mmCIF file of C-alpha atoms in Angstrom:
data_model
loop_
_atom_site.group_PDB
_atom_site.id
_atom_site.type_symbol
_atom_site.label_atom_id
_atom_site.label_comp_id
_atom_site.label_asym_id
_atom_site.label_seq_id
_atom_site.Cartn_x
_atom_site.Cartn_y
_atom_site.Cartn_z
ATOM 1 C CA UNK J 1 29.481 -57.791 95.872
ATOM 2 C CA UNK J 2 26.633 -56.205 93.917
ATOM 3 C CA UNK J 3 26.667 -58.206 90.688
ATOM 4 C CA UNK J 4 25.825 -55.102 88.637
ATOM 5 C CA UNK J 5 29.311 -53.784 89.473
ATOM 6 C CA UNK J 6 30.705 -56.191 86.861
ATOM 7 C CA UNK J 7 29.132 -54.063 84.104
ATOM 8 C CA UNK J 8 29.456 -50.494 82.907
ATOM 9 C CA UNK J 9 25.853 -50.089 81.743
ATOM 10 C CA UNK J 10 24.507 -46.589 81.312
ATOM 11 C CA UNK J 11 21.204 -46.191 83.189
ATOM 12 C CA UNK J 12 18.061 -47.206 81.336
ATOM 13 C CA UNK J 13 19.101 -50.201 79.230
ATOM 14 C CA UNK J 14 16.011 -52.441 79.052
ATOM 15 C CA UNK J 15 16.790 -54.050 75.721
ATOM 16 C CA UNK J 16 18.855 -57.209 76.213
ATOM 17 C CA UNK J 17 16.419 -59.051 73.945
ATOM 18 C CA UNK J 18 18.040 -56.969 71.167
ATOM 19 C CA UNK J 19 21.625 -57.258 72.419
ATOM 20 C CA UNK J 20 23.374 -57.852 75.710
ATOM 21 C CA UNK J 21 26.056 -55.766 77.374
ATOM 22 C CA UNK J 22 29.455 -57.363 78.038
ATOM 23 C CA UNK J 23 30.681 -57.931 81.568
ATOM 24 C CA UNK J 24 33.892 -56.070 82.240
ATOM 25 C CA UNK J 25 36.150 -59.181 82.132
ATOM 26 C CA UNK J 26 34.862 -60.031 78.650
ATOM 27 C CA UNK J 27 35.236 -56.480 77.366
ATOM 28 C CA UNK J 28 38.748 -56.144 78.743
ATOM 29 C CA UNK J 29 39.846 -59.494 77.322
ATOM 30 C CA UNK J 30 38.519 -58.501 73.926
ATOM 31 C CA UNK J 31 40.284 -55.121 74.063
ATOM 32 C CA UNK J 32 43.591 -56.815 74.847
ATOM 33 C CA UNK J 33 43.196 -59.150 71.876
ATOM 34 C CA UNK J 34 42.262 -56.290 69.560
ATOM 35 C CA UNK J 35 45.426 -54.484 70.643
ATOM 36 C CA UNK J 36 47.500 -57.572 69.817
ATOM 37 C CA UNK J 37 45.773 -57.786 66.426
ATOM 38 C CA UNK J 38 46.454 -54.100 65.754
ATOM 39 C CA UNK J 39 50.176 -54.554 66.325
ATOM 40 C CA UNK J 40 50.628 -58.086 64.997
ATOM 41 C CA UNK J 41 51.879 -59.070 68.429
ATOM 42 C CA UNK J 42 50.682 -62.671 68.503
ATOM 43 C CA UNK J 43 49.690 -65.726 66.520
ATOM 44 C CA UNK J 44 45.966 -66.486 66.023
ATOM 45 C CA UNK J 45 46.112 -69.614 68.164
ATOM 46 C CA UNK J 46 45.455 -67.831 71.485
ATOM 47 C CA UNK J 47 42.343 -66.314 69.894
ATOM 48 C CA UNK J 48 41.273 -69.740 68.700
ATOM 49 C CA UNK J 49 41.662 -71.141 72.206
ATOM 50 C CA UNK J 50 38.726 -68.912 73.145
ATOM 51 C CA UNK J 51 36.526 -70.942 70.781
ATOM 52 C CA UNK J 52 37.253 -74.082 72.774
ATOM 53 C CA UNK J 53 36.631 -72.248 76.044
ATOM 54 C CA UNK J 54 33.334 -70.868 74.770
ATOM 55 C CA UNK J 55 32.218 -74.250 73.423
ATOM 56 C CA UNK J 56 32.944 -75.918 76.760
ATOM 57 C CA UNK J 57 31.232 -73.131 78.717
ATOM 58 C CA UNK J 58 28.121 -73.324 76.561
ATOM 59 C CA UNK J 59 28.010 -77.113 76.879
ATOM 60 C CA UNK J 60 28.101 -76.744 80.648
ATOM 61 C CA UNK J 61 25.396 -74.066 80.529
ATOM 62 C CA UNK J 62 22.919 -76.399 78.781
ATOM 63 C CA UNK J 63 24.111 -79.688 80.353
ATOM 64 C CA UNK J 64 25.353 -81.103 77.042
ATOM 65 C CA UNK J 65 28.438 -83.165 76.189
ATOM 66 C CA UNK J 66 31.083 -80.923 74.642
ATOM 67 C CA UNK J 67 31.356 -83.358 71.725
ATOM 68 C CA UNK J 68 27.724 -82.605 70.806
ATOM 69 C CA UNK J 69 28.220 -78.827 70.534
ATOM 70 C CA UNK J 70 29.009 -77.097 67.246
ATOM 71 C CA UNK J 71 30.048 -73.474 66.759
ATOM 72 C CA UNK J 72 28.560 -71.169 64.165
ATOM 73 C CA UNK J 73 27.799 -67.511 63.570
ATOM 74 C CA UNK J 74 23.999 -67.377 63.197
ATOM 75 C CA UNK J 75 20.951 -69.392 64.171
ATOM 76 C CA UNK J 76 19.604 -69.349 60.624
ATOM 77 C CA UNK J 77 22.742 -71.097 59.331
ATOM 78 C CA UNK J 78 22.368 -73.814 61.961
ATOM 79 C CA UNK J 79 18.672 -74.306 61.236
ATOM 80 C CA UNK J 80 19.230 -74.388 57.486
ATOM 81 C CA UNK J 81 21.607 -77.347 57.723
ATOM 82 C CA UNK J 82 19.097 -79.220 59.882
ATOM 83 C CA UNK J 83 16.145 -78.309 57.654
ATOM 84 C CA UNK J 84 17.800 -79.625 54.500
ATOM 85 C CA UNK J 85 18.189 -82.996 56.220
ATOM 86 C CA UNK J 86 14.405 -83.476 56.196
ATOM 87 C CA UNK J 87 12.685 -85.287 53.333
ATOM 88 C CA UNK J 88 10.994 -83.050 50.720
ATOM 89 C CA UNK J 89 7.572 -81.872 51.834
ATOM 90 C CA UNK J 90 8.124 -82.856 55.455
ATOM 91 C CA UNK J 91 5.610 -81.350 57.900
ATOM 92 C CA UNK J 92 7.155 -78.983 60.434
ATOM 93 C CA UNK J 93 5.041 -77.466 63.198
ATOM 94 C CA UNK J 94 5.999 -73.905 64.177
ATOM 95 C CA UNK J 95 4.446 -71.151 66.330
ATOM 96 C CA UNK J 96 2.342 -68.522 64.573
ATOM 97 C CA UNK J 97 4.652 -65.831 65.929
ATOM 98 C CA UNK J 98 8.213 -67.058 65.475
ATOM 99 C CA UNK J 99 11.416 -65.172 64.726
ATOM 100 C CA UNK J 100 12.244 -65.814 61.091
ATOM 101 C CA UNK J 101 15.719 -67.228 61.741
ATOM 102 C CA UNK J 102 13.822 -70.298 62.957
ATOM 103 C CA UNK J 103 11.049 -70.056 60.362
ATOM 104 C CA UNK J 104 12.460 -69.204 56.935
ATOM 105 C CA UNK J 105 14.890 -72.179 56.858
ATOM 106 C CA UNK J 106 11.959 -74.551 57.366
ATOM 107 C CA UNK J 107 9.768 -72.713 54.870
ATOM 108 C CA UNK J 108 12.490 -73.115 52.236
ATOM 109 C CA UNK J 109 13.091 -76.815 52.837
ATOM 110 C CA UNK J 110 9.812 -78.210 54.183
ATOM 111 C CA UNK J 111 6.081 -77.617 54.662
ATOM 112 C CA UNK J 112 5.452 -75.446 57.704
ATOM 113 C CA UNK J 113 2.253 -75.485 59.730
ATOM 114 C CA UNK J 114 1.881 -72.471 62.016
ATOM 115 C CA UNK J 115 -0.142 -72.959 65.213
ATOM 116 C CA UNK J 116 -0.710 -70.857 68.357
ATOM 117 C CA UNK J 117 2.361 -70.996 70.583
ATOM 118 C CA UNK J 118 0.420 -72.514 73.465
ATOM 119 C CA UNK J 119 -0.850 -75.371 71.249
ATOM 120 C CA UNK J 120 2.465 -76.677 69.961
ATOM 121 C CA UNK J 121 2.336 -79.959 71.858
ATOM 122 C CA UNK J 122 -1.163 -80.914 70.715
ATOM 123 C CA UNK J 123 -0.326 -79.994 67.114
ATOM 124 C CA UNK J 124 2.420 -82.647 66.947
ATOM 125 C CA UNK J 125 0.735 -85.676 65.404
ATOM 126 C CA UNK J 126 1.531 -88.705 63.314
ATOM 127 C CA UNK J 127 3.389 -87.519 60.219
ATOM 128 C CA UNK J 128 5.034 -84.535 61.924
ATOM 129 C CA UNK J 129 8.726 -84.541 61.002
ATOM 130 C CA UNK J 130 9.790 -81.799 63.400
ATOM 131 C CA UNK J 131 8.512 -79.161 65.777
ATOM 132 C CA UNK J 132 10.618 -75.985 65.699
ATOM 133 C CA UNK J 133 10.123 -73.122 68.139
ATOM 134 C CA UNK J 134 11.756 -70.507 70.313
ATOM 135 C CA UNK J 135 11.985 -71.570 73.923
ATOM 136 C CA UNK J 136 11.271 -67.939 74.812
ATOM 137 C CA UNK J 137 9.468 -65.878 72.201
ATOM 138 C CA UNK J 138 11.290 -62.633 71.449
ATOM 139 C CA UNK J 139 8.152 -60.619 70.672
ATOM 140 C CA UNK J 140 6.149 -61.535 73.762
ATOM 141 C CA UNK J 141 8.419 -63.250 76.299
ATOM 142 C CA UNK J 142 6.214 -66.354 76.258
ATOM 143 C CA UNK J 143 8.066 -69.354 77.737
ATOM 144 C CA UNK J 144 7.262 -72.582 75.892
ATOM 145 C CA UNK J 145 6.511 -75.577 78.159
ATOM 146 C CA UNK J 146 9.414 -77.623 76.839
ATOM 147 C CA UNK J 147 8.591 -80.861 78.656
ATOM 148 C CA UNK J 148 5.109 -80.990 77.094
ATOM 149 C CA UNK J 149 6.453 -80.477 73.582
ATOM 150 C CA UNK J 150 9.212 -83.067 74.069
ATOM 151 C CA UNK J 151 6.690 -85.637 75.316
ATOM 152 C CA UNK J 152 4.417 -85.093 72.305
ATOM 153 C CA UNK J 153 7.317 -85.233 69.863
ATOM 154 C CA UNK J 154 8.686 -88.440 71.323
ATOM 155 C CA UNK J 155 5.259 -90.066 71.053
ATOM 156 C CA UNK J 156 5.273 -89.409 67.297
ATOM 157 C CA UNK J 157 9.033 -89.649 66.628
ATOM 158 C CA UNK J 158 9.298 -85.993 65.609
ATOM 159 C CA UNK J 159 12.468 -83.945 65.955
ATOM 160 C CA UNK J 160 12.497 -81.261 68.653
ATOM 161 C CA UNK J 161 14.306 -78.161 67.375
ATOM 162 C CA UNK J 162 14.720 -75.252 69.790
ATOM 163 C CA UNK J 163 15.939 -71.693 69.269
ATOM 164 C CA UNK J 164 17.170 -70.747 72.734
ATOM 165 C CA UNK J 165 18.623 -67.353 71.827
ATOM 166 C CA UNK J 166 16.161 -65.559 74.115
ATOM 167 C CA UNK J 167 16.489 -68.147 76.892
ATOM 168 C CA UNK J 168 20.102 -69.238 77.401
ATOM 169 C CA UNK J 169 21.720 -66.906 79.888
ATOM 170 C CA UNK J 170 18.712 -66.189 82.091
ATOM 171 C CA UNK J 171 16.511 -69.316 81.952
ATOM 172 C CA UNK J 172 17.921 -72.665 83.122
ATOM 173 C CA UNK J 173 18.068 -74.838 79.993
ATOM 174 C CA UNK J 174 18.961 -78.494 79.551
ATOM 175 C CA UNK J 175 19.112 -80.387 76.274
ATOM 176 C CA UNK J 176 17.571 -83.620 77.582
ATOM 177 C CA UNK J 177 14.936 -84.746 75.078
ATOM 178 C CA UNK J 178 15.952 -82.109 72.516
ATOM 179 C CA UNK J 179 17.448 -82.933 69.106
ATOM 180 C CA UNK J 180 18.723 -79.464 68.179
ATOM 181 C CA UNK J 181 19.226 -76.424 70.374
ATOM 182 C CA UNK J 182 20.644 -73.322 68.717
ATOM 183 C CA UNK J 183 21.625 -70.072 70.401
ATOM 184 C CA UNK J 184 22.934 -66.750 69.158
ATOM 185 C CA UNK J 185 25.304 -65.503 71.839
ATOM 186 C CA UNK J 186 24.936 -61.738 71.424
ATOM 187 C CA UNK J 187 21.799 -61.416 73.530
ATOM 188 C CA UNK J 188 21.560 -62.986 76.992
ATOM 189 C CA UNK J 189 25.035 -64.541 76.740
ATOM 190 C CA UNK J 190 26.369 -60.992 76.305
ATOM 191 C CA UNK J 191 28.890 -61.809 73.584
ATOM 192 C CA UNK J 192 29.763 -59.868 70.434
ATOM 193 C CA UNK J 193 27.526 -60.664 67.479
ATOM 194 C CA UNK J 194 29.091 -63.396 65.351
ATOM 195 C CA UNK J 195 29.170 -66.259 67.858
ATOM 196 C CA UNK J 196 26.473 -68.930 67.934
ATOM 197 C CA UNK J 197 26.238 -72.459 69.296
ATOM 198 C CA UNK J 198 24.310 -75.594 68.404
ATOM 199 C CA UNK J 199 23.653 -78.711 70.396
ATOM 200 C CA UNK J 200 23.253 -81.446 67.771
ATOM 201 C CA UNK J 201 22.182 -84.796 69.165
ATOM 202 C CA UNK J 202 23.816 -87.932 67.756
ATOM 203 C CA UNK J 203 20.373 -88.948 66.462
ATOM 204 C CA UNK J 204 19.973 -85.821 64.343
ATOM 205 C CA UNK J 205 23.600 -85.799 63.144
ATOM 206 C CA UNK J 206 23.009 -89.177 61.502
ATOM 207 C CA UNK J 207 20.509 -87.458 59.179
ATOM 208 C CA UNK J 208 22.543 -84.336 58.478
ATOM 209 C CA UNK J 209 25.177 -83.489 55.891
ATOM 210 C CA UNK J 210 27.911 -80.968 56.762
ATOM 211 C CA UNK J 211 26.949 -78.615 53.945
ATOM 212 C CA UNK J 212 29.445 -75.960 55.063
ATOM 213 C CA UNK J 213 32.327 -78.427 55.555
ATOM 214 C CA UNK J 214 35.612 -76.593 56.048
ATOM 215 C CA UNK J 215 39.070 -76.852 57.579
ATOM 216 C CA UNK J 216 37.793 -76.072 61.071
ATOM 217 C CA UNK J 217 35.634 -79.187 61.153
ATOM 218 C CA UNK J 218 38.559 -81.425 60.277
ATOM 219 C CA UNK J 219 39.231 -84.582 62.243
ATOM 220 C CA UNK J 220 42.807 -83.456 62.859
ATOM 221 C CA UNK J 221 42.625 -79.967 64.337
ATOM 222 C CA UNK J 222 45.223 -77.885 62.590
ATOM 223 C CA UNK J 223 46.007 -80.630 60.092
ATOM 224 C CA UNK J 224 43.165 -80.222 57.606
ATOM 225 C CA UNK J 225 44.371 -77.189 55.708
ATOM 226 C CA UNK J 226 45.088 -78.694 52.296
ATOM 227 C CA UNK J 227 44.172 -81.517 49.980
ATOM 228 C CA UNK J 228 42.018 -84.649 49.986
ATOM 229 C CA UNK J 229 40.706 -86.911 51.296
ATOM 230 C CA UNK J 230 37.655 -85.571 53.127
ATOM 231 C CA UNK J 231 38.470 -85.987 56.813
ATOM 232 C CA UNK J 232 35.898 -84.449 59.141
ATOM 233 C CA UNK J 233 35.556 -84.827 62.898
ATOM 234 C CA UNK J 234 33.392 -87.681 64.093
ATOM 235 C CA UNK J 235 31.323 -85.508 66.439
ATOM 236 C CA UNK J 236 29.467 -82.183 66.231
ATOM 237 C CA UNK J 237 32.672 -80.376 65.243
ATOM 238 C CA UNK J 238 32.090 -81.656 61.702
ATOM 239 C CA UNK J 239 29.370 -78.986 61.487
ATOM 240 C CA UNK J 240 31.510 -76.111 62.808
ATOM 241 C CA UNK J 241 31.827 -72.929 60.823
ATOM 242 C CA UNK J 242 35.254 -71.376 60.727
ATOM 243 C CA UNK J 243 34.841 -69.036 63.718
ATOM 244 C CA UNK J 244 34.865 -65.274 63.884
ATOM 245 C CA UNK J 245 37.615 -65.342 66.502
ATOM 246 C CA UNK J 246 37.033 -62.027 68.215
ATOM 247 C CA UNK J 247 33.378 -62.834 68.809
ATOM 248 C CA UNK J 248 34.393 -65.950 70.704
ATOM 249 C CA UNK J 249 37.099 -64.064 72.598
ATOM 250 C CA UNK J 250 34.254 -62.015 74.059
ATOM 251 C CA UNK J 251 31.907 -64.976 74.410
ATOM 252 C CA UNK J 252 34.158 -67.255 76.474
ATOM 253 C CA UNK J 253 34.553 -65.096 79.618
ATOM 254 C CA UNK J 254 30.936 -63.941 79.473
ATOM 255 C CA UNK J 255 29.507 -67.487 79.440
ATOM 256 C CA UNK J 256 32.044 -68.638 82.020
ATOM 257 C CA UNK J 257 30.797 -65.846 84.293
ATOM 258 C CA UNK J 258 27.190 -66.982 83.860
ATOM 259 C CA UNK J 259 28.190 -70.498 84.870
ATOM 260 C CA UNK J 260 30.027 -69.136 87.891
ATOM 261 C CA UNK J 261 27.057 -67.044 89.002
ATOM 262 C CA UNK J 262 24.515 -69.786 88.307
ATOM 263 C CA UNK J 263 21.643 -69.310 85.896
ATOM 264 C CA UNK J 264 19.060 -69.862 88.637
ATOM 265 C CA UNK J 265 20.402 -66.757 90.361
ATOM 266 C CA UNK J 266 20.250 -64.854 87.086
ATOM 267 C CA UNK J 267 16.650 -65.940 86.490
ATOM 268 C CA UNK J 268 15.580 -64.828 89.956
ATOM 269 C CA UNK J 269 17.184 -61.419 89.462
ATOM 270 C CA UNK J 270 15.827 -60.861 85.958
ATOM 271 C CA UNK J 271 12.275 -62.076 86.550
ATOM 272 C CA UNK J 272 11.984 -60.116 89.798
ATOM 273 C CA UNK J 273 12.772 -56.899 87.917
ATOM 274 C CA UNK J 274 10.397 -57.792 85.081
ATOM 275 C CA UNK J 275 7.631 -58.367 87.616
ATOM 276 C CA UNK J 276 8.444 -55.104 89.406
ATOM 277 C CA UNK J 277 7.878 -53.398 86.057
ATOM 278 C CA UNK J 278 4.600 -55.242 85.417
ATOM 279 C CA UNK J 279 3.288 -54.637 88.913
ATOM 280 C CA UNK J 280 4.070 -50.938 88.600
ATOM 281 C CA UNK J 281 1.862 -50.846 85.515
ATOM 282 C CA UNK J 282 -0.948 -52.688 87.279
ATOM 283 C CA UNK J 283 -0.363 -55.898 85.328
ATOM 284 C CA UNK J 284 -0.073 -59.469 86.619
ATOM 285 C CA UNK J 285 3.406 -60.957 87.076
ATOM 286 C CA UNK J 286 4.951 -63.349 84.561
ATOM 287 C CA UNK J 287 7.648 -66.011 84.483
ATOM 288 C CA UNK J 288 9.822 -64.280 81.886
ATOM 289 C CA UNK J 289 12.648 -61.746 81.697
ATOM 290 C CA UNK J 290 10.956 -60.299 78.589
ATOM 291 C CA UNK J 291 7.643 -58.465 78.862
ATOM 292 C CA UNK J 292 5.402 -56.934 76.224
ATOM 293 C CA UNK J 293 3.023 -54.127 77.209
ATOM 294 C CA UNK J 294 0.702 -51.598 75.620
ATOM 295 C CA UNK J 295 2.469 -48.384 76.542
ATOM 296 C CA UNK J 296 3.645 -45.149 74.901
ATOM 297 C CA UNK J 297 7.175 -46.033 73.901
ATOM 298 C CA UNK J 298 7.980 -42.432 73.039
ATOM 299 C CA UNK J 299 7.778 -41.574 76.746
ATOM 300 C CA UNK J 300 10.488 -44.125 77.501
ATOM 301 C CA UNK J 301 12.712 -42.750 74.758
ATOM 302 C CA UNK J 302 12.240 -39.197 75.998
ATOM 303 C CA UNK J 303 13.331 -40.307 79.468
ATOM 304 C CA UNK J 304 16.445 -42.019 78.130
ATOM 305 C CA UNK J 305 15.072 -45.517 78.602
ATOM 306 C CA UNK J 306 16.152 -47.818 75.791
ATOM 307 C CA UNK J 307 13.621 -50.540 75.051
ATOM 308 C CA UNK J 308 12.151 -51.930 71.823
ATOM 309 C CA UNK J 309 8.839 -52.007 70.006
ATOM 310 C CA UNK J 310 7.751 -55.385 68.673
ATOM 311 C CA UNK J 311 4.366 -56.255 67.166
ATOM 312 C CA UNK J 312 3.122 -52.784 68.095
ATOM 313 C CA UNK J 313 3.934 -53.109 71.801
ATOM 314 C CA UNK J 314 6.753 -51.964 74.037
ATOM 315 C CA UNK J 315 9.111 -54.851 74.737
ATOM 316 C CA UNK J 316 11.247 -54.465 77.838
ATOM 317 C CA UNK J 317 13.887 -56.991 78.857
ATOM 318 C CA UNK J 318 15.809 -57.227 82.116
ATOM 319 C CA UNK J 319 19.215 -58.778 82.769
ATOM 320 C CA UNK J 320 22.015 -58.858 85.328
ATOM 321 C CA UNK J 321 23.071 -55.241 84.820
ATOM 322 C CA UNK J 322 19.496 -53.960 85.145
ATOM 323 C CA UNK J 323 18.756 -52.269 88.467
ATOM 324 C CA UNK J 324 15.643 -51.332 90.404
ATOM 325 C CA UNK J 325 16.437 -47.714 89.572
ATOM 326 C CA UNK J 326 16.249 -48.580 85.861
ATOM 327 C CA UNK J 327 12.826 -50.111 86.382
ATOM 328 C CA UNK J 328 11.545 -47.254 88.476
ATOM 329 C CA UNK J 329 12.752 -44.680 85.961
ATOM 330 C CA UNK J 330 10.816 -46.509 83.266
ATOM 331 C CA UNK J 331 7.701 -46.619 85.454
ATOM 332 C CA UNK J 332 8.007 -42.918 86.219
ATOM 333 C CA UNK J 333 8.140 -42.187 82.500
ATOM 334 C CA UNK J 334 5.070 -44.307 81.764
ATOM 335 C CA UNK J 335 2.923 -43.418 84.778
#
């Protein structure tokens, strides 16, 4: 079966780096739940079961123990809790071009040192508390050499903090050597906005305080509604936010589908289309599903091609529902 048949994408969507499109099973499951909500036809517990499904699917996606995965709504909330665990004035190395959800939390709580993205590893030195970066940069599509950064951080006992929002779903990702990996699910995981995940290593959890402690992080699921004493889970669930249920209803089947397809297959599909686009513009190929080019974006818009403009350049991004026809239509508009 042509994998694109699982989606109902209108032609010309080259903007997954802004938001992903749901596969049909995820959309239909969400519609059924919304109908139940509309009529008061069910308890909330079936919706909440989707949170557990999504957590387990994400853990599998990044090769993490389920007990080390926390659920949230935004990357900035996850990063803020980690950042406030650092000592005052701690030095945090960040890329010069970094999405602010993984920059502002560090700037509030620590002392940030921006460096070129391709010099992250060499910038980690004695006295570095953490290195925080996007595994794939949203503005440019640059893929950070994770192994090099992990090796440098381990040499100097620095935390490795990764925003994988633009990576998980198309790039094979594993949490080995990483202390924190956060991911907003509404892009390459193709979920509704409002679902996010965090891998929190046992090492980093020892330093953290559950600043948003709530009933959902209780040690006894369903038994922490009222009254003292404080009784939080002994694993990453202690850092859960109370979930936006419907976002996770859409997230669970979408991430399960990615696991079923295999992310290596997704990467091959996405990068091949990105390179078809680059080659058509006379540019060298890359290793990313996100490309940034100097091109007249208004021509794309006039042709019904939906892409984005970031840092003054056209940013095009290619995912499972993108077809060769989509790429060729974009090339026709630009050339």
